[in-house]
Each structure stands twice: as structure tokens, then as C-alpha cells.
Amino acid sequence: MAIDVLIKQKLFGNKTVPLEVILGDSLHYGNFESDRLNIGELGETEFLAYNPRRIGRGFSVIWNPAEKKSINLRLPMPSTTEEIKDFYGAIERIATYWGAKTVDDGSKTSLKDFMAGLDEMISFNDRTVKHFAKQVIDGEFDTLTLYSAMWPLAVGKEEAEAFLADTGRYATWLHEKQSMDVYCPGPDLYMGDNGVFGRYIVLSGIPTLLPNKPSVPFGVTDPEKGEPLKCEKWVVMLGIRGEKSPLCEMDYFEFLKLLPENKISRYDGDKFLLSELTEEETKAIAKK
């Protein structure tokens, strides 16, 4: 579910829209590589805008510096109150800069009427948070993955119960989880002798987010079959931070069994946080 809004420059307009107009005073930007955001990078035709002081799910902007005809913005739902305001603010700045009197959110709407719908959109968002939280609690989903500004976050039952009790905790959770100074690696995928395998890199001295059960990132397909890529083998490459040569490579699930319990804590519905391993701990795991 998402809000899609198309803004067109007036018929004989010939202005490009500077990035600063889109971002205003508060927003930053990045570009996705797989499902992780590279902060400060622009795609050729699209980027993701987010507010670093209240990180949510971000919203995509289809734009390039030479664009003179139209700009499309897309906000995934449920979002947060703050991010919806940021989204509406960007739309108002772009439309005003181009002199556009209307925007298209599925039907052509005056800019004035669109902006007047902000409060109702915030209320709808609040109801949506409660709805998906109840779905998780009722067992319709084990976890619900939310593709967010920095990386995907998974809502499990623990999170869902908190959001249903107080929807304001949803926005707090999104920001806190994505503000942590942690490494969130995506799996590197390779073709081996026995098919595709995935590899995670874990280095000493770096707090790292890892999945309880690895999976191929959403949207990755088998180039030969055009189907979702299947990966049956998962490994960890273990090393010492600052050293070029890895210590070893081992089966992912064997690696999990060897981790010190005091270094593991829950992060979200499908990931855990591995606290910094010392060099000694890392070498000890590699030797087993």
C-alpha cells in the first residue's frame, strides 16, 4: 500500500526543479543497493528522501536534474505522522515552484484540496498501523516486513502488541531501530559448484544485525529462469577488522550455535543484534 502523487509542470513551463526544493530544510537522500540505503547517493532517475531526525520508511522521488515535465513521489503505508507531513511538504514545494495548481493522486486534485486532506491521511495511517498490528497478533503473519528508509524491518508479535496499545510507539520504533550505529549487511550471493549460496561477512569489533533465518532479498531473480532466486546454502565469512585475510568460512547455522549468549539480543521480528566480538572471541569461534 502506498500513496502515489504525480506533479506536472504547467503547459509551457521550462524550469527544472533543484534538489534543494524537493528536500527543503529537513530531508536527506540516498539510493538503494539491494535493500540497503547508500546515504548521499542519487540514482539515475530516482532517490529516496528521509528525515534523519525522525527516520521512518522514507519516500521515493522519481526525478533527475534535467526533468521539466513531471515528478512522481511515492510514500509507503503505513508511514508515520512526521513523514506524512514531510511528504506533503515536498509536494507543496514542488508544485508551488512549478506553478502547478493540481496534483494527480489517482485523480486530478487541486493542490489546495490535496493539502487539506493531510489530517485525514494521518488518521488513516493510524488506523492502518492498528490493522496490520492486529493481523500479526492474530497470526495472519508470523512477521510483517516493512521496507524502510535504511533497511527492512520486521514486525513480530512483540512489536505488534506495542503498536496496538499505542500507535505512537510505531514511529519511535522505526526511528530508534534505524538510528542505531550498527552494520546491517545484505547477503552476497554467488554461484558455486552446487548452486547458489549466500554469504554474510562478520568482523570483530563491529555490532552487526543478522537474520535468524537467512533469505534472498525481495525482488532478486534467477537470471536464467526469471523466477525468484533460490538459495539453499548460507555461510559466514569471519574475520578481524582491519585485516585483509578472513579467518575462515563456516556454515551459517553452525556459526549461530557458537556465538556467546551474552553477545546476542533481539532486534526485530526476524533479526538479532550481535554485539561487538573481541578479536579473541572471533578467533575462538573460527577455531571450532
PDB file of C-alpha atoms in Angstrom:
ATOM      1  CA  MET A   1       0.000   0.000   0.000  1.00  0.00           C
ATOM      2  CA  ALA A   2       1.335   3.433  -0.917  1.00  0.00           C
ATOM      3  CA  ILE A   3       0.368   6.993  -1.795  1.00  0.00           C
ATOM      4  CA  ASP A   4       1.436   7.909  -5.329  1.00  0.00           C
ATOM      5  CA  VAL A   5       1.377  11.551  -6.382  1.00  0.00           C
ATOM      6  CA  LEU A   6       2.289  12.932  -9.811  1.00  0.00           C
ATOM      7  CA  ILE A   7       3.121  16.619 -10.226  1.00  0.00           C
ATOM      8  CA  LYS A   8       3.311  18.146 -13.717  1.00  0.00           C
ATOM      9  CA  GLN A   9       4.812  21.462 -14.687  1.00  0.00           C
ATOM     10  CA  LYS A  10       2.321  23.870 -16.257  1.00  0.00           C
ATOM     11  CA  LEU A  11       1.967  23.500 -20.011  1.00  0.00           C
ATOM     12  CA  PHE A  12       4.619  25.899 -21.273  1.00  0.00           C
ATOM     13  CA  GLY A  13       6.883  25.786 -18.229  1.00  0.00           C
ATOM     14  CA  ASN A  14      10.572  25.213 -18.828  1.00  0.00           C
ATOM     15  CA  LYS A  15      12.053  25.031 -15.333  1.00  0.00           C
ATOM     16  CA  THR A  16      13.930  22.179 -13.746  1.00  0.00           C
ATOM     17  CA  VAL A  17      13.417  21.559 -10.036  1.00  0.00           C
ATOM     18  CA  PRO A  18      16.579  21.826  -7.899  1.00  0.00           C
ATOM     19  CA  LEU A  19      17.134  19.028  -5.403  1.00  0.00           C
ATOM     20  CA  GLU A  20      17.042  21.630  -2.626  1.00  0.00           C
ATOM     21  CA  VAL A  21      13.415  22.435  -3.438  1.00  0.00           C
ATOM     22  CA  ILE A  22      12.413  18.800  -3.103  1.00  0.00           C
ATOM     23  CA  LEU A  23      14.306  18.260   0.146  1.00  0.00           C
ATOM     24  CA  GLY A  24      13.575  21.568   1.861  1.00  0.00           C
ATOM     25  CA  ASP A  25      15.449  22.213   5.090  1.00  0.00           C
ATOM     26  CA  SER A  26      14.949  18.837   6.779  1.00  0.00           C
ATOM     27  CA  LEU A  27      15.243  15.956   4.333  1.00  0.00           C
ATOM     28  CA  HIS A  28      18.276  13.949   3.292  1.00  0.00           C
ATOM     29  CA  TYR A  29      18.537  11.419   0.473  1.00  0.00           C
ATOM     30  CA  GLY A  30      20.039   8.125  -0.609  1.00  0.00           C
ATOM     31  CA  ASN A  31      19.821   5.377  -3.192  1.00  0.00           C
ATOM     32  CA  PHE A  32      19.152   1.703  -2.611  1.00  0.00           C
ATOM     33  CA  GLU A  33      21.624  -1.041  -3.408  1.00  0.00           C
ATOM     34  CA  SER A  34      19.721  -4.289  -2.974  1.00  0.00           C
ATOM     35  CA  ASP A  35      17.657  -3.412   0.105  1.00  0.00           C
ATOM     36  CA  ARG A  36      20.187  -1.184   1.913  1.00  0.00           C
ATOM     37  CA  LEU A  37      20.366   2.602   1.547  1.00  0.00           C
ATOM     38  CA  ASN A  38      23.568   4.259   0.359  1.00  0.00           C
ATOM     39  CA  ILE A  39      23.272   7.623   2.077  1.00  0.00           C
ATOM     40  CA  GLY A  40      24.085  10.686  -0.031  1.00  0.00           C
ATOM     41  CA  GLU A  41      23.847   8.887  -3.377  1.00  0.00           C
ATOM     42  CA  LEU A  42      21.349   9.651  -6.137  1.00  0.00           C
ATOM     43  CA  GLY A  43      20.048   7.115  -8.615  1.00  0.00           C
ATOM     44  CA  GLU A  44      19.904   7.959 -12.310  1.00  0.00           C
ATOM     45  CA  THR A  45      16.154   8.520 -12.205  1.00  0.00           C
ATOM     46  CA  GLU A  46      15.076   8.023  -8.580  1.00  0.00           C
ATOM     47  CA  PHE A  47      16.141   8.551  -4.983  1.00  0.00           C
ATOM     48  CA  LEU A  48      14.729   8.042  -1.507  1.00  0.00           C
ATOM     49  CA  ALA A  49      14.077  11.024   0.756  1.00  0.00           C
ATOM     50  CA  TYR A  50      14.051  10.703   4.529  1.00  0.00           C
ATOM     51  CA  ASN A  51      14.327  12.848   7.621  1.00  0.00           C
ATOM     52  CA  PRO A  52      17.405  11.905   9.706  1.00  0.00           C
ATOM     53  CA  ARG A  53      15.829  13.372  12.844  1.00  0.00           C
ATOM     54  CA  ARG A  54      12.804  11.073  12.583  1.00  0.00           C
ATOM     55  CA  ILE A  55      13.664   8.206  10.291  1.00  0.00           C
ATOM     56  CA  GLY A  56      10.678   6.294   9.009  1.00  0.00           C
ATOM     57  CA  ARG A  57      10.162   4.398   5.799  1.00  0.00           C
ATOM     58  CA  GLY A  58      11.251   7.208   3.500  1.00  0.00           C
ATOM     59  CA  PHE A  59       9.531   8.146   0.260  1.00  0.00           C
ATOM     60  CA  SER A  60      10.768   7.690  -3.283  1.00  0.00           C
ATOM     61  CA  VAL A  61      11.102  10.553  -5.753  1.00  0.00           C
ATOM     62  CA  ILE A  62      11.300   9.870  -9.487  1.00  0.00           C
ATOM     63  CA  TRP A  63      13.381  12.825 -10.635  1.00  0.00           C
ATOM     64  CA  ASN A  64      16.608  13.811 -12.370  1.00  0.00           C
ATOM     65  CA  PRO A  65      18.292  17.229 -12.562  1.00  0.00           C
ATOM     66  CA  ALA A  66      17.117  17.778 -16.165  1.00  0.00           C
ATOM     67  CA  GLU A  67      13.438  16.881 -15.561  1.00  0.00           C
ATOM     68  CA  LYS A  68      11.000  19.552 -16.778  1.00  0.00           C
ATOM     69  CA  LYS A  69       7.744  17.654 -17.279  1.00  0.00           C
ATOM     70  CA  SER A  70       6.746  15.722 -14.169  1.00  0.00           C
ATOM     71  CA  ILE A  71       7.910  14.364 -10.822  1.00  0.00           C
ATOM     72  CA  ASN A  72       6.393  11.348  -9.102  1.00  0.00           C
ATOM     73  CA  LEU A  73       6.536  10.806  -5.319  1.00  0.00           C
ATOM     74  CA  ARG A  74       5.580   7.585  -3.560  1.00  0.00           C
ATOM     75  CA  LEU A  75       5.107   7.110   0.190  1.00  0.00           C
ATOM     76  CA  PRO A  76       4.709   3.534   1.509  1.00  0.00           C
ATOM     77  CA  MET A  77       1.945   2.996   4.041  1.00  0.00           C
ATOM     78  CA  PRO A  78       1.704   2.785   6.938  1.00  0.00           C
ATOM     79  CA  SER A  79       4.175   5.593   7.408  1.00  0.00           C
ATOM     80  CA  THR A  80       4.391   7.985  10.365  1.00  0.00           C
ATOM     81  CA  THR A  81       2.728  11.297  11.154  1.00  0.00           C
ATOM     82  CA  GLU A  82       6.033  13.151  10.790  1.00  0.00           C
ATOM     83  CA  GLU A  83       6.899  11.512   7.495  1.00  0.00           C
ATOM     84  CA  ILE A  84       3.453  12.141   6.005  1.00  0.00           C
ATOM     85  CA  LYS A  85       3.944  15.829   6.835  1.00  0.00           C
ATOM     86  CA  ASP A  86       7.373  15.734   5.172  1.00  0.00           C
ATOM     87  CA  PHE A  87       5.825  14.065   2.102  1.00  0.00           C
ATOM     88  CA  TYR A  88       3.057  16.641   1.824  1.00  0.00           C
ATOM     89  CA  GLY A  89       5.590  19.412   2.353  1.00  0.00           C
ATOM     90  CA  ALA A  90       7.732  18.182  -0.552  1.00  0.00           C
ATOM     91  CA  ILE A  91       4.683  18.014  -2.808  1.00  0.00           C
ATOM     92  CA  GLU A  92       3.669  21.557  -1.894  1.00  0.00           C
ATOM     93  CA  ARG A  93       7.199  22.906  -2.531  1.00  0.00           C
ATOM     94  CA  ILE A  94       7.486  21.232  -5.947  1.00  0.00           C
ATOM     95  CA  ALA A  95       4.001  22.221  -7.084  1.00  0.00           C
ATOM     96  CA  THR A  96       4.496  25.797  -5.927  1.00  0.00           C
ATOM     97  CA  TYR A  97       7.899  26.045  -7.629  1.00  0.00           C
ATOM     98  CA  TRP A  98       6.427  24.812 -10.915  1.00  0.00           C
ATOM     99  CA  GLY A  99       3.266  26.863 -10.571  1.00  0.00           C
ATOM    100  CA  ALA A 100       1.159  23.686 -10.621  1.00  0.00           C
ATOM    101  CA  LYS A 101      -2.412  24.200  -9.446  1.00  0.00           C
ATOM    102  CA  THR A 102      -3.257  20.477  -9.388  1.00  0.00           C
ATOM    103  CA  VAL A 103      -1.638  17.158  -8.490  1.00  0.00           C
ATOM    104  CA  ASP A 104      -2.629  13.646  -9.503  1.00  0.00           C
ATOM    105  CA  ASP A 105      -3.097  11.145  -6.667  1.00  0.00           C
ATOM    106  CA  GLY A 106      -5.176   8.739  -8.732  1.00  0.00           C
ATOM    107  CA  SER A 107      -7.421  11.552  -9.871  1.00  0.00           C
ATOM    108  CA  LYS A 108      -6.577  15.139 -10.632  1.00  0.00           C
ATOM    109  CA  THR A 109      -6.955  17.184  -7.447  1.00  0.00           C
ATOM    110  CA  SER A 110      -6.339  20.831  -6.739  1.00  0.00           C
ATOM    111  CA  LEU A 111      -3.228  21.418  -4.694  1.00  0.00           C
ATOM    112  CA  LYS A 112      -5.342  23.236  -2.110  1.00  0.00           C
ATOM    113  CA  ASP A 113      -7.714  20.269  -1.694  1.00  0.00           C
ATOM    114  CA  PHE A 114      -4.852  17.793  -1.599  1.00  0.00           C
ATOM    115  CA  MET A 115      -3.120  19.704   1.185  1.00  0.00           C
ATOM    116  CA  ALA A 116      -6.424  19.962   3.068  1.00  0.00           C
ATOM    117  CA  GLY A 117      -6.506  16.151   3.238  1.00  0.00           C
ATOM    118  CA  LEU A 118      -3.386  15.945   5.413  1.00  0.00           C
ATOM    119  CA  ASP A 119      -5.213  15.394   8.716  1.00  0.00           C
ATOM    120  CA  GLU A 120      -7.415  12.668   7.244  1.00  0.00           C
ATOM    121  CA  MET A 121      -4.351  10.924   5.806  1.00  0.00           C
ATOM    122  CA  ILE A 122      -2.718  10.964   9.247  1.00  0.00           C
ATOM    123  CA  SER A 123      -5.878   9.436  10.747  1.00  0.00           C
ATOM    124  CA  PHE A 124      -5.985   6.786   8.026  1.00  0.00           C
ATOM    125  CA  ASN A 125      -2.353   5.961   8.692  1.00  0.00           C
ATOM    126  CA  ASP A 126      -3.081   5.490  12.388  1.00  0.00           C
ATOM    127  CA  ARG A 127      -5.904   3.064  11.559  1.00  0.00           C
ATOM    128  CA  THR A 128      -3.594   1.186   9.183  1.00  0.00           C
ATOM    129  CA  VAL A 129      -0.967   0.698  11.891  1.00  0.00           C
ATOM    130  CA  LYS A 130      -3.614  -0.811  14.171  1.00  0.00           C
ATOM    131  CA  HIS A 131      -4.893  -3.036  11.358  1.00  0.00           C
ATOM    132  CA  PHE A 132      -1.540  -4.594  10.466  1.00  0.00           C
ATOM    133  CA  ALA A 133      -0.604  -4.939  14.146  1.00  0.00           C
ATOM    134  CA  LYS A 134      -3.787  -6.912  14.740  1.00  0.00           C
ATOM    135  CA  GLN A 135      -3.024  -9.126  11.719  1.00  0.00           C
ATOM    136  CA  VAL A 136       0.321 -10.092  13.240  1.00  0.00           C
ATOM    137  CA  ILE A 137      -1.175 -10.657  16.690  1.00  0.00           C
ATOM    138  CA  ASP A 138      -3.962 -12.817  15.227  1.00  0.00           C
ATOM    139  CA  GLY A 139      -1.417 -14.973  13.419  1.00  0.00           C
ATOM    140  CA  GLU A 140      -2.188 -13.958   9.822  1.00  0.00           C
ATOM    141  CA  PHE A 141       1.544 -13.283   9.529  1.00  0.00           C
ATOM    142  CA  ASP A 142       4.404 -14.631  11.638  1.00  0.00           C
ATOM    143  CA  THR A 143       6.199 -11.381  10.896  1.00  0.00           C
ATOM    144  CA  LEU A 144       5.430  -8.474   8.605  1.00  0.00           C
ATOM    145  CA  THR A 145       8.344  -6.963   6.699  1.00  0.00           C
ATOM    146  CA  LEU A 146       8.316  -3.193   6.275  1.00  0.00           C
ATOM    147  CA  TYR A 147      10.726  -1.880   3.660  1.00  0.00           C
ATOM    148  CA  SER A 148      12.050   1.181   5.444  1.00  0.00           C
ATOM    149  CA  ALA A 149      14.470   4.037   4.845  1.00  0.00           C
ATOM    150  CA  MET A 150      17.723   2.330   5.858  1.00  0.00           C
ATOM    151  CA  TRP A 151      16.915  -1.390   5.609  1.00  0.00           C
ATOM    152  CA  PRO A 152      13.897  -3.687   6.015  1.00  0.00           C
ATOM    153  CA  LEU A 153      12.393  -4.019   9.475  1.00  0.00           C
ATOM    154  CA  ALA A 154      10.255  -6.954  10.603  1.00  0.00           C
ATOM    155  CA  VAL A 155       7.263  -6.556  12.885  1.00  0.00           C
ATOM    156  CA  GLY A 156       6.815  -9.568  15.142  1.00  0.00           C
ATOM    157  CA  LYS A 157       4.190 -10.196  17.795  1.00  0.00           C
ATOM    158  CA  GLU A 158       6.157  -8.286  20.427  1.00  0.00           C
ATOM    159  CA  GLU A 159       6.251  -5.142  18.275  1.00  0.00           C
ATOM    160  CA  ALA A 160       2.653  -5.554  17.101  1.00  0.00           C
ATOM    161  CA  GLU A 161       1.305  -5.675  20.659  1.00  0.00           C
ATOM    162  CA  ALA A 162       3.195  -2.490  21.497  1.00  0.00           C
ATOM    163  CA  PHE A 163       1.870  -0.683  18.416  1.00  0.00           C
ATOM    164  CA  LEU A 164      -1.712  -1.760  19.033  1.00  0.00           C
ATOM    165  CA  ALA A 165      -1.519  -0.450  22.597  1.00  0.00           C
ATOM    166  CA  ASP A 166      -0.016   2.858  21.448  1.00  0.00           C
ATOM    167  CA  THR A 167       0.376   3.626  17.735  1.00  0.00           C
ATOM    168  CA  GLY A 168       2.863   6.381  18.597  1.00  0.00           C
ATOM    169  CA  ARG A 169       5.365   3.678  19.501  1.00  0.00           C
ATOM    170  CA  TYR A 170       5.449   2.616  15.847  1.00  0.00           C
ATOM    171  CA  ALA A 171       7.160   5.842  14.750  1.00  0.00           C
ATOM    172  CA  THR A 172       9.512   5.699  17.733  1.00  0.00           C
ATOM    173  CA  TRP A 173      10.438   2.100  16.896  1.00  0.00           C
ATOM    174  CA  LEU A 174      11.167   2.919  13.234  1.00  0.00           C
ATOM    175  CA  HIS A 175      13.467   5.781  14.198  1.00  0.00           C
ATOM    176  CA  GLU A 176      15.257   4.050  17.058  1.00  0.00           C
ATOM    177  CA  LYS A 177      15.985   0.862  15.108  1.00  0.00           C
ATOM    178  CA  GLN A 178      17.356   2.743  12.115  1.00  0.00           C
ATOM    179  CA  SER A 179      19.377   5.222  14.183  1.00  0.00           C
ATOM    180  CA  MET A 180      21.487   2.543  15.839  1.00  0.00           C
ATOM    181  CA  ASP A 181      25.175   2.570  14.968  1.00  0.00           C
ATOM    182  CA  VAL A 182      25.214  -0.971  13.624  1.00  0.00           C
ATOM    183  CA  TYR A 183      26.228  -2.785  10.473  1.00  0.00           C
ATOM    184  CA  CYS A 184      23.321  -4.353   8.595  1.00  0.00           C
ATOM    185  CA  PRO A 185      24.819  -6.482   5.825  1.00  0.00           C
ATOM    186  CA  GLY A 186      22.822  -7.887   2.983  1.00  0.00           C
ATOM    187  CA  PRO A 187      23.895 -11.335   1.821  1.00  0.00           C
ATOM    188  CA  ASP A 188      26.387 -11.583  -1.036  1.00  0.00           C
ATOM    189  CA  LEU A 189      25.101 -14.184  -3.490  1.00  0.00           C
ATOM    190  CA  TYR A 190      27.379 -16.428  -5.541  1.00  0.00           C
ATOM    191  CA  MET A 191      27.120 -19.312  -7.956  1.00  0.00           C
ATOM    192  CA  GLY A 192      29.007 -22.300  -6.553  1.00  0.00           C
ATOM    193  CA  ASP A 193      29.586 -25.837  -7.774  1.00  0.00           C
ATOM    194  CA  ASN A 194      26.308 -26.980  -6.216  1.00  0.00           C
ATOM    195  CA  GLY A 195      24.173 -23.960  -6.997  1.00  0.00           C
ATOM    196  CA  VAL A 196      23.656 -20.546  -5.451  1.00  0.00           C
ATOM    197  CA  PHE A 197      24.983 -19.815  -1.974  1.00  0.00           C
ATOM    198  CA  GLY A 198      24.717 -16.732   0.217  1.00  0.00           C
ATOM    199  CA  ARG A 199      27.466 -15.261   2.355  1.00  0.00           C
ATOM    200  CA  TYR A 200      27.410 -12.854   5.281  1.00  0.00           C
ATOM    201  CA  ILE A 201      30.588 -11.123   6.437  1.00  0.00           C
ATOM    202  CA  VAL A 202      31.129 -10.750  10.200  1.00  0.00           C
ATOM    203  CA  LEU A 203      34.126  -8.850  11.545  1.00  0.00           C
ATOM    204  CA  SER A 204      35.368  -8.343  15.087  1.00  0.00           C
ATOM    205  CA  GLY A 205      34.670  -5.010  16.730  1.00  0.00           C
ATOM    206  CA  ILE A 206      31.527  -4.213  14.704  1.00  0.00           C
ATOM    207  CA  PRO A 207      27.992  -4.587  16.104  1.00  0.00           C
ATOM    208  CA  THR A 208      26.112  -6.419  13.371  1.00  0.00           C
ATOM    209  CA  LEU A 209      22.497  -7.209  12.532  1.00  0.00           C
ATOM    210  CA  LEU A 210      21.964 -10.752  11.282  1.00  0.00           C
ATOM    211  CA  PRO A 211      18.863 -12.734  10.316  1.00  0.00           C
ATOM    212  CA  ASN A 212      17.548 -15.577  12.435  1.00  0.00           C
ATOM    213  CA  LYS A 213      16.903 -17.341   9.147  1.00  0.00           C
ATOM    214  CA  PRO A 214      18.686 -16.039   6.024  1.00  0.00           C
ATOM    215  CA  SER A 215      16.711 -15.402   2.856  1.00  0.00           C
ATOM    216  CA  VAL A 216      17.260 -13.976  -0.601  1.00  0.00           C
ATOM    217  CA  PRO A 217      16.395 -10.241  -0.693  1.00  0.00           C
ATOM    218  CA  PHE A 218      12.994  -9.445  -2.137  1.00  0.00           C
ATOM    219  CA  GLY A 219      12.992  -8.948  -5.896  1.00  0.00           C
ATOM    220  CA  VAL A 220      16.198 -10.871  -6.661  1.00  0.00           C
ATOM    221  CA  THR A 221      15.515 -13.256  -9.536  1.00  0.00           C
ATOM    222  CA  ASP A 222      17.285 -16.124 -11.249  1.00  0.00           C
ATOM    223  CA  PRO A 223      18.664 -14.551 -14.462  1.00  0.00           C
ATOM    224  CA  GLU A 224      18.166 -17.782 -16.402  1.00  0.00           C
ATOM    225  CA  LYS A 225      14.670 -18.703 -15.220  1.00  0.00           C
ATOM    226  CA  GLY A 226      13.263 -15.263 -14.435  1.00  0.00           C
ATOM    227  CA  GLU A 227      11.903 -16.689 -11.182  1.00  0.00           C
ATOM    228  CA  PRO A 228      12.681 -15.721  -7.566  1.00  0.00           C
ATOM    229  CA  LEU A 229      16.225 -16.869  -6.834  1.00  0.00           C
ATOM    230  CA  LYS A 230      16.557 -19.938  -4.643  1.00  0.00           C
ATOM    231  CA  CYS A 231      19.477 -20.279  -2.258  1.00  0.00           C
ATOM    232  CA  GLU A 232      19.839 -23.376  -0.115  1.00  0.00           C
ATOM    233  CA  LYS A 233      23.298 -22.814   1.383  1.00  0.00           C
ATOM    234  CA  TRP A 234      24.274 -19.991   3.696  1.00  0.00           C
ATOM    235  CA  VAL A 235      27.734 -19.278   5.102  1.00  0.00           C
ATOM    236  CA  VAL A 236      29.547 -16.721   7.253  1.00  0.00           C
ATOM    237  CA  MET A 237      32.958 -15.333   6.401  1.00  0.00           C
ATOM    238  CA  LEU A 238      34.575 -14.479   9.720  1.00  0.00           C
ATOM    239  CA  GLY A 239      37.435 -12.031  10.056  1.00  0.00           C
ATOM    240  CA  ILE A 240      39.304  -9.487  12.147  1.00  0.00           C
ATOM    241  CA  ARG A 241      38.519  -5.865  11.499  1.00  0.00           C
ATOM    242  CA  GLY A 242      41.345  -4.174   9.607  1.00  0.00           C
ATOM    243  CA  GLU A 243      42.892  -7.424   8.360  1.00  0.00           C
ATOM    244  CA  LYS A 244      42.564  -8.346   4.693  1.00  0.00           C
ATOM    245  CA  SER A 245      42.564 -12.108   5.017  1.00  0.00           C
ATOM    246  CA  PRO A 246      39.497 -13.763   6.604  1.00  0.00           C
ATOM    247  CA  LEU A 247      39.926 -16.275   9.400  1.00  0.00           C
ATOM    248  CA  CYS A 248      37.513 -18.825   7.995  1.00  0.00           C
ATOM    249  CA  GLU A 249      34.237 -19.538   6.288  1.00  0.00           C
ATOM    250  CA  MET A 250      31.636 -21.690   8.034  1.00  0.00           C
ATOM    251  CA  ASP A 251      28.034 -22.787   7.792  1.00  0.00           C
ATOM    252  CA  TYR A 252      25.694 -20.011   8.912  1.00  0.00           C
ATOM    253  CA  PHE A 253      23.712 -22.093  11.391  1.00  0.00           C
ATOM    254  CA  GLU A 254      26.846 -23.633  12.879  1.00  0.00           C
ATOM    255  CA  PHE A 255      28.127 -20.096  13.370  1.00  0.00           C
ATOM    256  CA  LEU A 256      24.961 -19.166  15.279  1.00  0.00           C
ATOM    257  CA  LYS A 257      25.464 -22.101  17.666  1.00  0.00           C
ATOM    258  CA  LEU A 258      28.973 -20.880  18.533  1.00  0.00           C
ATOM    259  CA  LEU A 259      28.041 -17.303  19.440  1.00  0.00           C
ATOM    260  CA  PRO A 260      28.342 -16.256  23.108  1.00  0.00           C
ATOM    261  CA  GLU A 261      24.827 -15.841  24.521  1.00  0.00           C
ATOM    262  CA  ASN A 262      25.718 -12.549  26.173  1.00  0.00           C
ATOM    263  CA  LYS A 263      26.514 -11.090  22.742  1.00  0.00           C
ATOM    264  CA  ILE A 264      23.059 -11.766  21.262  1.00  0.00           C
ATOM    265  CA  SER A 265      19.908  -9.659  21.702  1.00  0.00           C
ATOM    266  CA  ARG A 266      16.616  -9.320  19.859  1.00  0.00           C
ATOM    267  CA  TYR A 267      16.465  -6.583  17.243  1.00  0.00           C
ATOM    268  CA  ASP A 268      13.128  -7.113  15.498  1.00  0.00           C
ATOM    269  CA  GLY A 269      10.846  -9.879  14.314  1.00  0.00           C
ATOM    270  CA  ASP A 270      13.438 -11.660  12.179  1.00  0.00           C
ATOM    271  CA  LYS A 271      16.862 -10.256  13.090  1.00  0.00           C
ATOM    272  CA  PHE A 272      19.138 -10.238  16.109  1.00  0.00           C
ATOM    273  CA  LEU A 273      21.893  -7.863  17.154  1.00  0.00           C
ATOM    274  CA  LEU A 274      25.333  -9.373  17.532  1.00  0.00           C
ATOM    275  CA  SER A 275      27.307  -7.119  19.862  1.00  0.00           C
ATOM    276  CA  GLU A 276      30.948  -6.419  19.099  1.00  0.00           C
ATOM    277  CA  LEU A 277      33.013  -9.591  19.190  1.00  0.00           C
ATOM    278  CA  THR A 278      36.532  -9.150  20.525  1.00  0.00           C
ATOM    279  CA  GLU A 279      39.451 -10.429  18.457  1.00  0.00           C
ATOM    280  CA  GLU A 280      39.881 -13.258  20.961  1.00  0.00           C
ATOM    281  CA  GLU A 281      36.212 -14.259  20.720  1.00  0.00           C
ATOM    282  CA  THR A 282      36.315 -14.106  16.933  1.00  0.00           C
ATOM    283  CA  LYS A 283      39.421 -16.277  16.727  1.00  0.00           C
ATOM    284  CA  ALA A 284      37.964 -18.755  19.208  1.00  0.00           C
ATOM    285  CA  ILE A 285      34.844 -19.174  17.065  1.00  0.00           C
ATOM    286  CA  ALA A 286      36.951 -19.589  13.922  1.00  0.00           C
ATOM    287  CA  LYS A 287      38.935 -22.426  15.519  1.00  0.00           C
ATOM    288  CA  LYS A 288      35.901 -24.541  16.421  1.00  0.00           C
TER     289      LYS A 288
END
